[in-house]
Each structure stands twice: as C-alpha cells, then as structure tokens.
Amino acid sequence: MEYVSKKEITYKEPLVISGFPGIGLVGSIASYHLLKNLKMEYVGYIEDPMIPEIMIVEEGIAYPPVRVYARDDLVIFFSDVMIPPELVYPMSIMISDRLKEINPKMVVTLEGFASMTPEKSFWVSSSEKILNSVKDEEIPALQLGMIGGISGALMKCCNDRDIPAACLITETVGLRPDPRGASKIIENLNKKYNLNADTEELIKEAESIEEKMKSLAKEHAKLMSKPKTENPMYM
C-alpha cells in the first residue's frame, strides 16, 4: 500500500476529515459535498492491489477510488468504495503515519449510527482528553455503541501517535443514502470548525429522495390494493 502524491502543499496545522462509505453513506456523502462545495484540490490517492479497481469519471477525467483533497488548512480523505476489512488496519496506520508529518490540529472521522428516529449526533474518541475537548451539550458523547471500519481504526491509530482524533457520528435510518444526515454532519462541522460549507444543495437532494420514496410507496400501495387474479398454468 502506498500514497501517490499528485501535488505538494505546505500545511498550516490543518483540520483533517475522513469520510469513507458506512451506514447511510453519511460520511462519504458529507466529505464529497465538502470537497466540492469548498473547491478542494485533488492532491493524491492511496493505491493497493486489494482496493477495488473502480475509477470514477468526472468531466472526462478518471480518478482512483481512494483520494485525498486539500488546501493548507484542510485535508479530506474520500473513497468511492468500501475498504476491504483486511486493508482497514494497514490503511489506518499508513494514513496516521503520514498525518504525523503535517501536524494536524484535529482529525475527525465521520460515521453513521443506525436509528429509527434519526435526529442526534455524538462524539467518540479513544482519548478521554480529546473527547472532553470536543463534546458539549449540543453534541454529547455517545454512551453506548460500536464503531467499525476505517472510522474507528483511524481514530485510534491517530491518538496512539499523539494526533488528536475523534469520530463524529450522526443518527441515520441507514437503509439508503442519507443526504439529510450528511447535511447534519456538515452543519456540526461548520459550527465547530468554521468551515462555512453550504448545505442547501444536500437538503434539496434529501427532499427529492423523500418525495421519490413517497411516490414509490403510493404506487406500491395501489398495486397491493388491486384484486388478485389467478393465473392459469399450462404444461
């Protein structure tokens, strides 16, 4: 596994955000919206033979699936694909080792938390000191739960290297991509770190998805209400 640099940047204690696919895709939707809305620059990618060979194409340019975008005060890790379980730990070690070189002020991994009534967000950290520095009345500490995949592993690897890191978790139904949950994450990041990212587009997308789901539900109800007819079988 290696990091392939496309452009060098001189960092100034940047905020680092990691958004990989997870429950409700809230982390990856949020990170993708941030890098687009804040017009972040593509600076490199992570390469490994076990990463699925899927290239996303934007305006004719094909990009590797696990990419890094940055400016001098902000770094965003983004992936189009789920990271294979066997790569989670080595990728977390590699990323945290490289982050040690740029002295980030904070690493925030983004994750979804399945809930039937999604409305809250929570902080989690493997460091009690870091947890106490980020939690507040609006976003408290998660009292009980689990974090899987790159979000938890990267947070732990960073804190083990004295890099301040925490996971921002938001509740999501988790059955489909959740742009509303992603917008909640961005609003929380805006308040905490003054990112000034616009969430209007994500909210519109959420409303569009909800309207489509309502329409599909109505069509399904119509089909279910029609009288059943027996279909003859022929041998």
mmCIF file of C-alpha atoms in Angstrom:
data_model
loop_
_atom_site.group_PDB
_atom_site.id
_atom_site.type_symbol
_atom_site.label_atom_id
_atom_site.label_comp_id
_atom_site.label_asym_id
_atom_site.label_seq_id
_atom_site.Cartn_x
_atom_site.Cartn_y
_atom_site.Cartn_z
ATOM 1 C CA MET A 1 0.000 0.000 0.000
ATOM 2 C CA GLU A 2 1.285 3.459 -0.848
ATOM 3 C CA TYR A 3 0.242 7.061 -1.057
ATOM 4 C CA VAL A 4 0.737 8.593 -4.501
ATOM 5 C CA SER A 5 1.179 12.356 -4.348
ATOM 6 C CA LYS A 6 -0.143 14.484 -7.214
ATOM 7 C CA LYS A 7 0.670 17.856 -5.641
ATOM 8 C CA GLU A 8 2.666 19.030 -2.629
ATOM 9 C CA ILE A 9 1.105 21.502 -0.193
ATOM 10 C CA THR A 10 2.613 23.371 2.746
ATOM 11 C CA TYR A 11 0.159 22.711 5.575
ATOM 12 C CA LYS A 12 -0.645 25.000 8.494
ATOM 13 C CA GLU A 13 -1.903 22.649 11.230
ATOM 14 C CA PRO A 14 -4.860 21.544 9.106
ATOM 15 C CA LEU A 15 -8.175 20.066 10.143
ATOM 16 C CA VAL A 16 -8.359 16.544 8.690
ATOM 17 C CA ILE A 17 -11.700 14.974 7.760
ATOM 18 C CA SER A 18 -12.081 11.317 6.826
ATOM 19 C CA GLY A 19 -15.295 10.222 5.121
ATOM 20 C CA PHE A 20 -15.451 6.617 3.963
ATOM 21 C CA PRO A 21 -18.574 4.610 2.984
ATOM 22 C CA GLY A 22 -20.520 3.394 6.011
ATOM 23 C CA ILE A 23 -24.042 3.307 7.441
ATOM 24 C CA GLY A 24 -26.318 5.566 5.400
ATOM 25 C CA LEU A 25 -23.226 6.704 3.473
ATOM 26 C CA VAL A 26 -23.408 9.846 5.602
ATOM 27 C CA GLY A 27 -19.639 10.122 5.984
ATOM 28 C CA SER A 28 -18.828 9.754 2.305
ATOM 29 C CA ILE A 29 -21.721 11.998 1.183
ATOM 30 C CA ALA A 30 -20.636 14.690 3.658
ATOM 31 C CA SER A 31 -16.961 14.543 2.695
ATOM 32 C CA TYR A 32 -17.740 14.576 -1.036
ATOM 33 C CA HIS A 33 -20.040 17.573 -0.633
ATOM 34 C CA LEU A 34 -17.380 19.378 1.414
ATOM 35 C CA LEU A 35 -14.622 18.854 -1.116
ATOM 36 C CA LYS A 36 -16.887 20.078 -3.928
ATOM 37 C CA ASN A 37 -18.520 22.960 -2.081
ATOM 38 C CA LEU A 38 -15.217 24.238 -0.693
ATOM 39 C CA LYS A 39 -13.488 23.671 -4.057
ATOM 40 C CA MET A 40 -10.754 21.480 -2.584
ATOM 41 C CA GLU A 41 -7.836 20.455 -4.767
ATOM 42 C CA TYR A 42 -7.097 16.827 -5.656
ATOM 43 C CA VAL A 43 -3.624 16.165 -4.219
ATOM 44 C CA GLY A 44 -3.163 12.392 -4.188
ATOM 45 C CA TYR A 45 -4.554 8.899 -3.808
ATOM 46 C CA ILE A 46 -3.994 5.629 -1.953
ATOM 47 C CA GLU A 47 -3.031 2.631 -4.034
ATOM 48 C CA ASP A 48 -3.194 -1.059 -3.173
ATOM 49 C CA PRO A 49 -3.873 -4.181 -5.308
ATOM 50 C CA MET A 50 -6.759 -5.132 -2.997
ATOM 51 C CA ILE A 51 -8.643 -1.857 -3.433
ATOM 52 C CA PRO A 52 -11.466 -2.442 -5.973
ATOM 53 C CA GLU A 53 -10.409 -1.137 -9.382
ATOM 54 C CA ILE A 54 -13.287 1.284 -9.904
ATOM 55 C CA MET A 55 -12.464 4.643 -11.456
ATOM 56 C CA ILE A 56 -14.941 7.475 -11.056
ATOM 57 C CA VAL A 57 -15.140 9.740 -14.119
ATOM 58 C CA GLU A 58 -15.810 13.475 -13.745
ATOM 59 C CA GLU A 59 -15.769 15.732 -16.801
ATOM 60 C CA GLY A 60 -13.856 13.083 -18.734
ATOM 61 C CA ILE A 61 -11.139 12.566 -16.112
ATOM 62 C CA ALA A 62 -10.891 9.170 -14.373
ATOM 63 C CA TYR A 63 -9.922 9.245 -10.695
ATOM 64 C CA PRO A 64 -8.733 6.421 -8.392
ATOM 65 C CA PRO A 65 -11.309 5.308 -5.805
ATOM 66 C CA VAL A 66 -9.489 6.397 -2.600
ATOM 67 C CA ARG A 67 -8.454 10.033 -2.920
ATOM 68 C CA VAL A 68 -7.138 12.972 -0.929
ATOM 69 C CA TYR A 69 -8.177 16.603 -1.384
ATOM 70 C CA ALA A 70 -6.574 19.522 0.407
ATOM 71 C CA ARG A 71 -5.724 23.161 0.966
ATOM 72 C CA ASP A 72 -3.255 24.499 3.512
ATOM 73 C CA ASP A 73 -5.725 24.373 6.453
ATOM 74 C CA LEU A 74 -7.933 21.419 5.493
ATOM 75 C CA VAL A 75 -7.422 17.815 4.298
ATOM 76 C CA ILE A 76 -10.246 15.489 3.213
ATOM 77 C CA PHE A 77 -9.911 11.742 2.685
ATOM 78 C CA PHE A 78 -12.647 10.322 0.457
ATOM 79 C CA SER A 79 -13.435 6.908 -1.014
ATOM 80 C CA ASP A 80 -15.876 5.774 -3.695
ATOM 81 C CA VAL A 81 -15.627 2.166 -2.470
ATOM 82 C CA MET A 82 -15.893 0.184 0.738
ATOM 83 C CA ILE A 83 -12.451 -0.569 2.135
ATOM 84 C CA PRO A 84 -11.856 -4.363 2.336
ATOM 85 C CA PRO A 85 -11.667 -5.438 6.015
ATOM 86 C CA GLU A 86 -8.108 -6.724 5.609
ATOM 87 C CA LEU A 87 -6.975 -3.249 4.488
ATOM 88 C CA VAL A 88 -8.618 -1.233 7.286
ATOM 89 C CA TYR A 89 -5.764 -1.559 9.789
ATOM 90 C CA PRO A 90 -2.788 -1.139 7.407
ATOM 91 C CA MET A 91 -4.509 1.824 5.726
ATOM 92 C CA SER A 92 -5.176 3.449 9.103
ATOM 93 C CA ILE A 93 -1.524 3.012 10.094
ATOM 94 C CA MET A 94 -0.273 4.430 6.789
ATOM 95 C CA ILE A 95 -2.596 7.450 6.926
ATOM 96 C CA SER A 96 -1.818 8.234 10.573
ATOM 97 C CA ASP A 97 1.938 7.966 9.932
ATOM 98 C CA ARG A 98 1.661 10.484 7.093
ATOM 99 C CA LEU A 99 -0.581 12.779 9.140
ATOM 100 C CA LYS A 100 2.050 12.860 11.865
ATOM 101 C CA GLU A 101 4.290 14.683 9.367
ATOM 102 C CA ILE A 102 1.842 17.570 8.818
ATOM 103 C CA ASN A 103 0.864 18.162 12.462
ATOM 104 C CA PRO A 104 -2.946 18.364 12.145
ATOM 105 C CA LYS A 105 -4.854 20.329 14.770
ATOM 106 C CA MET A 106 -7.596 17.661 14.702
ATOM 107 C CA VAL A 107 -8.622 14.534 12.809
ATOM 108 C CA VAL A 108 -12.375 13.973 12.531
ATOM 109 C CA THR A 109 -13.657 10.697 11.127
ATOM 110 C CA LEU A 110 -17.301 10.643 10.009
ATOM 111 C CA GLU A 111 -19.723 7.787 10.635
ATOM 112 C CA GLY A 112 -23.408 6.888 10.699
ATOM 113 C CA PHE A 113 -25.318 5.330 13.589
ATOM 114 C CA ALA A 114 -28.466 3.349 12.771
ATOM 115 C CA SER A 115 -31.635 4.731 14.383
ATOM 116 C CA MET A 116 -35.359 4.506 13.650
ATOM 117 C CA THR A 117 -35.757 8.199 14.579
ATOM 118 C CA PRO A 118 -32.556 9.903 13.389
ATOM 119 C CA GLU A 119 -32.019 13.361 14.837
ATOM 120 C CA LYS A 120 -28.919 13.429 17.076
ATOM 121 C CA SER A 121 -25.148 13.481 16.636
ATOM 122 C CA PHE A 122 -22.465 12.258 19.045
ATOM 123 C CA TRP A 123 -18.721 12.385 19.641
ATOM 124 C CA VAL A 124 -16.497 9.373 20.276
ATOM 125 C CA SER A 125 -12.744 9.238 20.868
ATOM 126 C CA SER A 126 -10.194 6.724 22.090
ATOM 127 C CA SER A 127 -8.702 9.584 24.135
ATOM 128 C CA GLU A 128 -10.618 10.892 27.148
ATOM 129 C CA LYS A 129 -8.773 14.210 26.868
ATOM 130 C CA ILE A 130 -9.829 14.676 23.231
ATOM 131 C CA LEU A 131 -13.394 13.585 23.958
ATOM 132 C CA ASN A 132 -13.700 16.193 26.711
ATOM 133 C CA SER A 133 -12.396 18.869 24.346
ATOM 134 C CA VAL A 134 -14.990 18.241 21.609
ATOM 135 C CA LYS A 135 -18.195 17.172 23.359
ATOM 136 C CA ASP A 136 -20.752 19.741 24.506
ATOM 137 C CA GLU A 137 -24.469 19.997 25.273
ATOM 138 C CA GLU A 138 -25.408 20.058 21.599
ATOM 139 C CA ILE A 139 -23.235 17.093 20.604
ATOM 140 C CA PRO A 140 -22.619 14.877 23.647
ATOM 141 C CA ALA A 141 -20.512 11.743 23.965
ATOM 142 C CA LEU A 142 -22.043 8.504 22.683
ATOM 143 C CA GLN A 143 -22.887 6.475 25.775
ATOM 144 C CA LEU A 144 -23.036 3.024 24.212
ATOM 145 C CA GLY A 145 -22.429 1.705 20.720
ATOM 146 C CA MET A 146 -19.838 0.413 18.277
ATOM 147 C CA ILE A 147 -17.651 1.889 15.522
ATOM 148 C CA GLY A 148 -16.385 -0.313 12.737
ATOM 149 C CA GLY A 149 -14.190 0.074 9.698
ATOM 150 C CA ILE A 150 -11.795 2.881 8.924
ATOM 151 C CA SER A 151 -13.570 5.458 11.151
ATOM 152 C CA GLY A 152 -12.705 3.709 14.396
ATOM 153 C CA ALA A 153 -9.330 2.307 13.327
ATOM 154 C CA LEU A 154 -8.003 5.617 12.015
ATOM 155 C CA MET A 155 -9.178 7.474 15.120
ATOM 156 C CA LYS A 156 -7.349 5.001 17.362
ATOM 157 C CA CYS A 157 -4.162 4.946 15.264
ATOM 158 C CA CYS A 158 -4.026 8.747 15.296
ATOM 159 C CA ASN A 159 -4.498 9.033 19.051
ATOM 160 C CA ASP A 160 -1.832 6.336 19.576
ATOM 161 C CA ARG A 161 0.558 8.674 17.722
ATOM 162 C CA ASP A 162 -0.455 11.717 19.775
ATOM 163 C CA ILE A 163 -2.513 13.114 16.906
ATOM 164 C CA PRO A 164 -5.817 14.461 18.302
ATOM 165 C CA ALA A 165 -8.662 12.494 16.749
ATOM 166 C CA ALA A 166 -12.366 11.856 17.313
ATOM 167 C CA CYS A 167 -15.282 10.367 15.432
ATOM 168 C CA LEU A 168 -18.388 12.448 14.715
ATOM 169 C CA ILE A 169 -21.377 10.096 14.496
ATOM 170 C CA THR A 170 -24.833 11.076 13.337
ATOM 171 C CA GLU A 171 -28.004 9.021 13.523
ATOM 172 C CA THR A 172 -29.380 7.751 10.219
ATOM 173 C CA VAL A 173 -32.025 5.255 9.149
ATOM 174 C CA GLY A 174 -29.233 3.605 7.199
ATOM 175 C CA LEU A 175 -31.388 1.812 4.625
ATOM 176 C CA ARG A 176 -30.477 4.196 1.794
ATOM 177 C CA PRO A 177 -28.050 7.039 1.098
ATOM 178 C CA ASP A 178 -28.929 9.784 3.576
ATOM 179 C CA PRO A 179 -28.049 13.308 2.377
ATOM 180 C CA ARG A 180 -30.071 14.836 5.217
ATOM 181 C CA GLY A 181 -27.857 13.029 7.743
ATOM 182 C CA ALA A 182 -24.802 14.180 5.779
ATOM 183 C CA SER A 183 -26.029 17.784 5.904
ATOM 184 C CA LYS A 184 -26.374 17.457 9.689
ATOM 185 C CA ILE A 185 -22.733 16.365 9.893
ATOM 186 C CA ILE A 186 -21.626 19.358 7.810
ATOM 187 C CA GLU A 187 -23.680 21.764 9.937
ATOM 188 C CA ASN A 188 -21.963 20.364 13.036
ATOM 189 C CA LEU A 189 -18.532 20.767 11.419
ATOM 190 C CA ASN A 190 -19.436 24.305 10.344
ATOM 191 C CA LYS A 191 -20.239 25.278 13.921
ATOM 192 C CA LYS A 192 -17.196 23.574 15.423
ATOM 193 C CA TYR A 193 -14.551 24.445 12.848
ATOM 194 C CA ASN A 194 -15.981 27.410 10.873
ATOM 195 C CA LEU A 195 -15.903 25.625 7.520
ATOM 196 C CA ASN A 196 -18.695 27.774 6.063
ATOM 197 C CA ALA A 197 -19.860 24.978 3.762
ATOM 198 C CA ASP A 198 -23.322 25.365 2.229
ATOM 199 C CA THR A 199 -25.758 22.502 2.896
ATOM 200 C CA GLU A 200 -28.709 23.815 0.855
ATOM 201 C CA GLU A 201 -27.968 21.511 -2.084
ATOM 202 C CA LEU A 202 -27.849 18.433 0.167
ATOM 203 C CA ILE A 203 -31.141 19.345 1.842
ATOM 204 C CA LYS A 204 -32.782 19.743 -1.583
ATOM 205 C CA GLU A 205 -31.399 16.352 -2.570
ATOM 206 C CA ALA A 206 -32.819 14.827 0.623
ATOM 207 C CA GLU A 207 -36.238 16.351 -0.100
ATOM 208 C CA SER A 208 -36.101 14.986 -3.656
ATOM 209 C CA ILE A 209 -35.259 11.482 -2.404
ATOM 210 C CA GLU A 210 -38.050 11.644 0.177
ATOM 211 C CA GLU A 211 -40.587 12.695 -2.496
ATOM 212 C CA LYS A 212 -39.491 9.811 -4.717
ATOM 213 C CA MET A 213 -39.830 7.370 -1.813
ATOM 214 C CA LYS A 214 -43.346 8.668 -1.047
ATOM 215 C CA SER A 215 -44.291 8.313 -4.714
ATOM 216 C CA LEU A 216 -42.964 4.758 -4.828
ATOM 217 C CA ALA A 217 -44.845 3.920 -1.620
ATOM 218 C CA LYS A 218 -48.106 5.219 -3.133
ATOM 219 C CA GLU A 219 -47.585 3.178 -6.297
ATOM 220 C CA HIS A 220 -46.826 0.104 -4.208
ATOM 221 C CA ALA A 221 -49.999 0.653 -2.165
ATOM 222 C CA LYS A 222 -52.057 0.896 -5.375
ATOM 223 C CA LEU A 223 -50.612 -2.367 -6.654
ATOM 224 C CA MET A 224 -51.279 -4.117 -3.343
ATOM 225 C CA SER A 225 -54.891 -2.874 -3.290
ATOM 226 C CA LYS A 226 -55.740 -4.361 -6.705
ATOM 227 C CA PRO A 227 -57.728 -7.618 -6.566
ATOM 228 C CA LYS A 228 -55.593 -10.686 -7.143
ATOM 229 C CA THR A 229 -56.379 -12.828 -10.152
ATOM 230 C CA GLU A 230 -55.339 -16.386 -10.607
ATOM 231 C CA ASN A 231 -53.037 -17.009 -13.474
ATOM 232 C CA PRO A 232 -53.640 -20.353 -15.200
ATOM 233 C CA MET A 233 -50.644 -22.612 -15.575
ATOM 234 C CA TYR A 234 -50.016 -24.597 -18.748
ATOM 235 C CA MET A 235 -47.994 -27.737 -19.039
#
